[in-house]
Tab-separated table of C-alpha atoms in Angstrom:
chain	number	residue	atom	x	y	z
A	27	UNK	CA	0.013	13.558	-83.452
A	28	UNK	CA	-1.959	10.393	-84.574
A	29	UNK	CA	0.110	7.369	-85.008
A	30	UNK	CA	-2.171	7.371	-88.182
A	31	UNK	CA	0.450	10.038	-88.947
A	32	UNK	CA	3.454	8.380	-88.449
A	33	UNK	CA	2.223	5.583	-90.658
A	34	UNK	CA	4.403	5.874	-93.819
A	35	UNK	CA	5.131	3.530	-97.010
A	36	UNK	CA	7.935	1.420	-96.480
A	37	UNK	CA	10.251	3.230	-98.960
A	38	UNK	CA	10.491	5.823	-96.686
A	39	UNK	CA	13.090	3.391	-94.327
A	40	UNK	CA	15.614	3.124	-97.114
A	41	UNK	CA	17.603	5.765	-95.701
A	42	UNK	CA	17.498	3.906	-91.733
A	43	UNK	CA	17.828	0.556	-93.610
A	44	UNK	CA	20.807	1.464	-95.876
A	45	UNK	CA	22.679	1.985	-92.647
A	46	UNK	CA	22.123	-1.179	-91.540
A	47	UNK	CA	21.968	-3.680	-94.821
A	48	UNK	CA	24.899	-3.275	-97.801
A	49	UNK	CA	22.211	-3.562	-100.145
A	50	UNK	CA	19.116	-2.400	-101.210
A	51	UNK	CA	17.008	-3.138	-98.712
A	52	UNK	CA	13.615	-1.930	-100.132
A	53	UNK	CA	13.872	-4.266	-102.836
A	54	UNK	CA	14.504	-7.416	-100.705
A	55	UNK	CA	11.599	-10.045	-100.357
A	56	UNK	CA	10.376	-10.834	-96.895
A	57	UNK	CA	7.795	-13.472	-95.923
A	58	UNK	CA	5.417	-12.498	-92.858
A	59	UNK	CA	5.995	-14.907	-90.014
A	60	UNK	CA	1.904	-13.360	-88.960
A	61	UNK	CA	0.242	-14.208	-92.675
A	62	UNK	CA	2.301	-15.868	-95.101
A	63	UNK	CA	2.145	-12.894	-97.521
A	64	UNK	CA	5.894	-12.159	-99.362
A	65	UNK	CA	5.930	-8.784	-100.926
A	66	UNK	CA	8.657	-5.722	-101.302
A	67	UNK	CA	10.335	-4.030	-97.482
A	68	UNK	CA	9.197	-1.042	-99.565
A	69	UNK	CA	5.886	-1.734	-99.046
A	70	UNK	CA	5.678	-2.527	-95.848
A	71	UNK	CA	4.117	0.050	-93.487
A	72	UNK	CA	6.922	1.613	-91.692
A	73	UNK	CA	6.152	3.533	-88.394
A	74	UNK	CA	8.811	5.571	-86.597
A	75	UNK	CA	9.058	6.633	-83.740
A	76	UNK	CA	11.307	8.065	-81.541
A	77	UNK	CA	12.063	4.899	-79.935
A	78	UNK	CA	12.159	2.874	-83.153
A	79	UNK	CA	11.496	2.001	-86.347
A	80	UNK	CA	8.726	-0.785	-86.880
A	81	UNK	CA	7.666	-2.029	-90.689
A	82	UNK	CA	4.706	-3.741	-90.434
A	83	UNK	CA	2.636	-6.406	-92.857
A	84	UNK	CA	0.145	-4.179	-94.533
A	85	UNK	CA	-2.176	-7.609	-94.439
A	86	UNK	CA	-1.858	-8.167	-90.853
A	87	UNK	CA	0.154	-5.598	-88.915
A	88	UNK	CA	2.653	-8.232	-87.839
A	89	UNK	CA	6.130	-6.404	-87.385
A	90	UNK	CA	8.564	-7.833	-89.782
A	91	UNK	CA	11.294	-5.929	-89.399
A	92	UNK	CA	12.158	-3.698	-86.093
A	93	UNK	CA	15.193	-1.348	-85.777
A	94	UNK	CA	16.624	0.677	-82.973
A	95	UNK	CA	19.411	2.776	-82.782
A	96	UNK	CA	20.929	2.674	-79.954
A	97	UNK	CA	24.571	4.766	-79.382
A	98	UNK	CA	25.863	4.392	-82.343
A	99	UNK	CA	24.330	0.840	-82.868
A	100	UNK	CA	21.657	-0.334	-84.596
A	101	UNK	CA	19.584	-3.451	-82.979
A	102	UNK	CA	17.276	-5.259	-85.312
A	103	UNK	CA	14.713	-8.038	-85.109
A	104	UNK	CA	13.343	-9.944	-87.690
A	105	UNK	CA	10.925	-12.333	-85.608
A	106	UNK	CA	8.751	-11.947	-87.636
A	107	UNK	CA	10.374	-12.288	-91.089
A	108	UNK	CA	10.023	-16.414	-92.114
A	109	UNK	CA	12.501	-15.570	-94.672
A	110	UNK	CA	14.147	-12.561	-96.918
A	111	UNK	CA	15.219	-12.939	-100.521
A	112	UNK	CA	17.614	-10.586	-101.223
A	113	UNK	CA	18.063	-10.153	-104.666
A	114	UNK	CA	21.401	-10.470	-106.440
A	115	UNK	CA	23.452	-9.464	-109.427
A	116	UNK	CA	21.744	-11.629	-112.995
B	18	UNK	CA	3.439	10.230	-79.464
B	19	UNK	CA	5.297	6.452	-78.620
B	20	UNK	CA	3.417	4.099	-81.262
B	21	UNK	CA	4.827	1.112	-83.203
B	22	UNK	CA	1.657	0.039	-85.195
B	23	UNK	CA	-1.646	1.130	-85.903
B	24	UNK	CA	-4.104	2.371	-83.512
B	25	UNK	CA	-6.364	-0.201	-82.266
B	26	UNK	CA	-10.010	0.870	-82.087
B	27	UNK	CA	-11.538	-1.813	-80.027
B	28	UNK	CA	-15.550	-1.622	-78.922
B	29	UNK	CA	-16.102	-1.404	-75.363
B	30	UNK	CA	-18.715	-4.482	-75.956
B	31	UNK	CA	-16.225	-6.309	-77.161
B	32	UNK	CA	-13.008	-5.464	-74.511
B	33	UNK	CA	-12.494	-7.104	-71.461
B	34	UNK	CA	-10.070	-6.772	-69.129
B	35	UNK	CA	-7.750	-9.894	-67.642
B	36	UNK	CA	-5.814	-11.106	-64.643
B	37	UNK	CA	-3.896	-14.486	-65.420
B	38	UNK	CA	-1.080	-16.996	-65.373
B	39	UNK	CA	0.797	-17.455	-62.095
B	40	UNK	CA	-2.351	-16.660	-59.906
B	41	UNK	CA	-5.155	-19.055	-57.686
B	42	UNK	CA	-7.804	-18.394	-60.375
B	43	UNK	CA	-7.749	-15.714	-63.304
B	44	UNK	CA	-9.787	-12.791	-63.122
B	45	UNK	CA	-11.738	-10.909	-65.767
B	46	UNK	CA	-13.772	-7.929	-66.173
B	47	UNK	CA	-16.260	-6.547	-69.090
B	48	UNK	CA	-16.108	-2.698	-69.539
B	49	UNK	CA	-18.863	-2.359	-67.334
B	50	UNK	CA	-17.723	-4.658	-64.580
B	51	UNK	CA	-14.580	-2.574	-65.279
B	52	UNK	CA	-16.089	0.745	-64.329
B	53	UNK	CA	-17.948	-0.602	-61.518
B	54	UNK	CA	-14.402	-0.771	-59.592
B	55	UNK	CA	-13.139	1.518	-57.091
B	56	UNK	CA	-11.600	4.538	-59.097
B	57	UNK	CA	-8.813	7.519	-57.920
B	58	UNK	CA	-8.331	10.224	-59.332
B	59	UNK	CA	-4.075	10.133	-60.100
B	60	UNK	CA	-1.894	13.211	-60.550
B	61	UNK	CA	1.763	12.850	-61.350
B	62	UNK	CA	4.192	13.821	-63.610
B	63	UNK	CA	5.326	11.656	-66.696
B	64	UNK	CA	8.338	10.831	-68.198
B	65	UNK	CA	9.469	9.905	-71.961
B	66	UNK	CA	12.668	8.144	-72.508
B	67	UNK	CA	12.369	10.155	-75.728
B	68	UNK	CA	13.330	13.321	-73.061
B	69	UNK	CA	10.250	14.868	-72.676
B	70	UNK	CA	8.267	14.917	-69.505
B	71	UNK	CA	4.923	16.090	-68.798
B	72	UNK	CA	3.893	17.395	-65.302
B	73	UNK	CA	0.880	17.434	-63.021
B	74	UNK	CA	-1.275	15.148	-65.943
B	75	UNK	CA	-4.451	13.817	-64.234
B	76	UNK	CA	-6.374	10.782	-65.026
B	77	UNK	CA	-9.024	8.513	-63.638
B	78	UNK	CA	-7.811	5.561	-62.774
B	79	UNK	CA	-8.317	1.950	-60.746
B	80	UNK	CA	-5.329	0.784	-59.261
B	81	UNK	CA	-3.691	-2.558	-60.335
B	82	UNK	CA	-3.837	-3.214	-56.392
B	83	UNK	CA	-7.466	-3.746	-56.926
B	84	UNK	CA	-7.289	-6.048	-59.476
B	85	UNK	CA	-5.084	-8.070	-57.428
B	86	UNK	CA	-6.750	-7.506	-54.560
B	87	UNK	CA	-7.153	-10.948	-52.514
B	88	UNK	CA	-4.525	-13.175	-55.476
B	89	UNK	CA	-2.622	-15.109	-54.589
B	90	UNK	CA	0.215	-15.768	-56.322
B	91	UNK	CA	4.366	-16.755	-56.445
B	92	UNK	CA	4.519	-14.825	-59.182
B	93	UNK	CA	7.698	-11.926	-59.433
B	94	UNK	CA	7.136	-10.541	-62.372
B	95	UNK	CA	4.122	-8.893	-64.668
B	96	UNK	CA	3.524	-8.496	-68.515
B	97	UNK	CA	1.107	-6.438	-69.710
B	98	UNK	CA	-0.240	-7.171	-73.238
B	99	UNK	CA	-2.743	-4.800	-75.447
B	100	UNK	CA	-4.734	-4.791	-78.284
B	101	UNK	CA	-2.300	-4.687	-81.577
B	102	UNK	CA	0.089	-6.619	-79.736
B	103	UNK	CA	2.341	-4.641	-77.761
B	104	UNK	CA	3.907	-6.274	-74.473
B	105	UNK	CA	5.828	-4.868	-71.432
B	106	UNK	CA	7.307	-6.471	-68.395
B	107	UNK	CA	7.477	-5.176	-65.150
B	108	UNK	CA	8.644	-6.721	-61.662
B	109	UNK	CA	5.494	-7.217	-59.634
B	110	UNK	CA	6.830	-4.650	-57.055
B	111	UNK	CA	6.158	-1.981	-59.364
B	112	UNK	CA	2.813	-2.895	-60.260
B	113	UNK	CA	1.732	-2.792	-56.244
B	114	UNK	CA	1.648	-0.769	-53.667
B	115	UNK	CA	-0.370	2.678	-54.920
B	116	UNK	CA	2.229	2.593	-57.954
B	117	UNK	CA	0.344	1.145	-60.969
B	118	UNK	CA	-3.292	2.176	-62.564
B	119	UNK	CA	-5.075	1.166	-65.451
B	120	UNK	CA	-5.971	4.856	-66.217
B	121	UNK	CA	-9.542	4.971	-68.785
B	122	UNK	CA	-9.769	8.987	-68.427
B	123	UNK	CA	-7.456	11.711	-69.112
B	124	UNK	CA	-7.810	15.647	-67.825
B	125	UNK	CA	-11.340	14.781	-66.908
B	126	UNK	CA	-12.291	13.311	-70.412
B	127	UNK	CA	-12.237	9.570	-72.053
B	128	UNK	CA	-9.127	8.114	-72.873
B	129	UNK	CA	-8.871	8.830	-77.069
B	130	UNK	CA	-7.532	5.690	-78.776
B	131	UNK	CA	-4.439	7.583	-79.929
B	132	UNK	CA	-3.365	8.158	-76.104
B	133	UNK	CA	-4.181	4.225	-75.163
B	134	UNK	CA	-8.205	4.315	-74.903
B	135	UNK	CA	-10.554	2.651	-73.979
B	136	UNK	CA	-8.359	2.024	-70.876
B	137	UNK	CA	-3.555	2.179	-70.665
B	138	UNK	CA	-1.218	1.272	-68.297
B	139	UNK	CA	-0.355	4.258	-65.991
B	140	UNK	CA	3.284	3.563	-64.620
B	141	UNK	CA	4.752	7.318	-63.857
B	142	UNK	CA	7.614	6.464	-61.850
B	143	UNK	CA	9.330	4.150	-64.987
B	144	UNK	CA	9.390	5.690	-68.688
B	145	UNK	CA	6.375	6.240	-70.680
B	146	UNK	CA	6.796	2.634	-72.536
B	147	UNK	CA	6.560	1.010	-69.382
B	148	UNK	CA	2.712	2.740	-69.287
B	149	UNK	CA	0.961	0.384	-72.289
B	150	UNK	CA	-1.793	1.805	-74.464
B	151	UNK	CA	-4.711	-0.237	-75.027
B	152	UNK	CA	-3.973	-2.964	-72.178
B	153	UNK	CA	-6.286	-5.955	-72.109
B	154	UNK	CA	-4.506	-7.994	-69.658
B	155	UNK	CA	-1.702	-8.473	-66.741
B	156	UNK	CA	-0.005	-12.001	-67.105
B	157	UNK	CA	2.045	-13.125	-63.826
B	158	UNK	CA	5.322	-14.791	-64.110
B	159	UNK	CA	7.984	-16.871	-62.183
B	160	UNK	CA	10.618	-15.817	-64.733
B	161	UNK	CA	10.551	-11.707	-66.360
B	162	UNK	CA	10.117	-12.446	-70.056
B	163	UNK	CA	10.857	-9.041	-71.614
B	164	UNK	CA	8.355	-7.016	-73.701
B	165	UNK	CA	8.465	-5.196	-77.205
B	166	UNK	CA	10.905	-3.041	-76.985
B	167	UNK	CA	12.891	-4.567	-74.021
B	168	UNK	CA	13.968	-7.187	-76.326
B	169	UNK	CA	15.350	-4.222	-78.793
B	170	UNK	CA	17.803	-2.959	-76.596
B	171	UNK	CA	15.898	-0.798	-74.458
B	172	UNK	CA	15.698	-0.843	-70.418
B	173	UNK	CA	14.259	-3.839	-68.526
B	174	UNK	CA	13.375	-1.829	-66.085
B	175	UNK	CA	13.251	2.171	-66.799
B	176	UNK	CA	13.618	4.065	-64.028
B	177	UNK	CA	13.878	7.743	-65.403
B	178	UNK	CA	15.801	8.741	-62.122
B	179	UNK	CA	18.534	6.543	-62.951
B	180	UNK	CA	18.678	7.013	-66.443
B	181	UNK	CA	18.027	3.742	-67.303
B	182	UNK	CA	17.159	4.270	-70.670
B	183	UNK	CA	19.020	1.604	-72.419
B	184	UNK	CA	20.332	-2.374	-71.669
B	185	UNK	CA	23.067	-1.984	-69.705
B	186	UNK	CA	22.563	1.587	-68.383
């Protein structure tokens, strides 16, 4: 299999990313640490693996957000996230 | 299939091949330079820490004792970098010794970008990770400075005959 064909919209990690966040996680705002560009964890380019989950900048392919789960533990890295706005109730 | 990003697709006019940091003076080869080295031809088996292993796989190959043929160095440790980004670290042990190739064929045929072409890693005795696609460089270190998914809770090392598939294992 291509990694071409792992390469999925970013919506498709709201089930790995609702395990980790209490929130919606798709909807939050994250700023790429590689480019600058804010826009939606839902579309970001998610690509998992069997070792992890990576969701990348569709401008730059920097990895924003990287999960593993590990025995019953998730690790997660968010180098490259500058910041996340994580909208709340109006 | 062990990818975290999109395959890079680099020319072979445009790839080089590197030898730096903790070393007398850094080496580098073009793609042609690169093929002009000694090459073996490398059968072994292959391990996933995914569980899956592959045996008898056969590439073409010039051994990372070549390109550090004649360095000299105080260096202990080695990261290997790639196009798209993607680090590893090994100790320098593993990387000598008959151990370590940078493999640029597979079963006889060019190395297709989705399994790590032009040119990968080859590391068989530690986990597949350990074996970076699309390598462009070996950086010596005094201190290990852990790679891509070392730094996610996976092995530092990776040795599939101890298990060490995880921090702490």
């Amino acid at each position: 299999m291509d990694a071409e064909e792992l390469r999925l919209d970013g919506n498709a990690a709201a089930g790995l990313l609702g395990e980790v966040f209490p929130f919606e996680m798709t909807t939050a705002i994250g700023t790429c640490a590689g480019c600058g560009r804010a826009q939606a964890v839902g579309a970001l380019v998610l690509y998992r693996g069997g070792m992890g989950a990576v969701l990348r900048c569709p401008s730059c392919d920097t990895a924003l957000i990287r999960v593993a789960s590990i025995r019953g533990a998730h690790l997660l890295d968010l180098t490259g996230t500058t910041c996340l706005r994580i909208p709340g109730e109006a | 299939m062990l990818s975290a990003g999109p395959t890079p697709r680099t020319r072979l006019d445009r790839w080089d091949s590197v030898v730096e940091g903790e070393i007398d003076q850094p080496r580098r080869w073009t793609w042609e330079e690169f093929r002009s080295l000694p090459v073996e031809a490398v059968t072994k088996d292959i391990h996933c820490v995914t569980k899956w292993s592959k045996f008898d796989t056969s590439w073409t190959a010039v051994s990372v004792d070549t390109l550090l043929a004649g360095v000299e160095t105080s260096a202990e440790y080695v990261v290997a970098y790639c196009d798209g980004g993607y680090t590893t670290n090994l100790p320098l042990e593993d990387v000598i010794g008959g151990k370590t190739w940078v493999a640029y064929e597979y079963e006889g045929e060019p190395l297709e970008p989705a399994h790590g072409g032009p040119a990968r890693l080859l590391v068989p005795h530690l986990y597949l990770w350990k074996s970076a696609k699309w390598v462009r460089g070996l950086e010596l270190l005094i201190a290990d400075r852990p790679g891509f998914w070392e730094t996610l809770g996976y092995h530092n090392r990776g040795d599939p005959w101890g298990e060490e598939r995880y921090a702490g294992d």
